[in-house]
Amino acid sequence: LPTLLYMAVSGFLDFFSASMGSVLANFVTHPFETLKVRQQLSHQPNFSLSIAAKEIIQKEGFKALYKGFDASLLRGVISG
């Protein structure tokens, strides 16, 4: 029985660790993904990431860089 309990706890810790790693990675990279998509959709020549960031923050606020984060976070937690 102790071995079975150890395996269950170990499996949970593996899942939890992978999920937390994914959450942290998504938190760091999500704004860059948002900027990349906005840059690709702009159809303007010389539309750099810095210009996209400046426009988003000025027009929509800093939180706009994390639009869609909840879906990304859920996907990351599930897939680990």
PDB file of C-alpha atoms in Angstrom, residues 15 18-20 22-23 26 71-80:
ATOM      1  CA  PHE A  15       1.385  16.549 -13.352  1.00  0.00           C
ATOM      2  CA  ALA A  18       4.457  20.131 -15.660  1.00  0.00           C
ATOM      3  CA  SER A  19       1.326  22.267 -15.363  1.00  0.00           C
ATOM      4  CA  MET A  20       3.100  24.990 -13.389  1.00  0.00           C
ATOM      5  CA  SER A  22       3.459  25.420 -18.695  1.00  0.00           C
ATOM      6  CA  VAL A  23       1.656  28.242 -16.848  1.00  0.00           C
ATOM      7  CA  ASN A  26       2.579  30.852 -21.194  1.00  0.00           C
ATOM      8  CA  ALA A  71      -7.617  29.665 -23.198  1.00  0.00           C
ATOM      9  CA  SER A  72      -3.870  29.364 -23.580  1.00  0.00           C
ATOM     10  CA  LEU A  73      -3.533  28.697 -19.871  1.00  0.00           C
ATOM     11  CA  LEU A  74      -6.194  25.989 -19.908  1.00  0.00           C
ATOM     12  CA  ARG A  75      -4.567  24.290 -22.885  1.00  0.00           C
ATOM     13  CA  GLY A  76      -1.193  24.398 -21.149  1.00  0.00           C
ATOM     14  CA  VAL A  77      -2.486  22.960 -17.887  1.00  0.00           C
ATOM     15  CA  ILE A  78      -4.291  20.129 -19.623  1.00  0.00           C
ATOM     16  CA  SER A  79      -1.415  19.202 -21.919  1.00  0.00           C
ATOM     17  CA  GLY A  80       1.248  19.848 -19.283  1.00  0.00           C
TER      18      GLY A  80
END
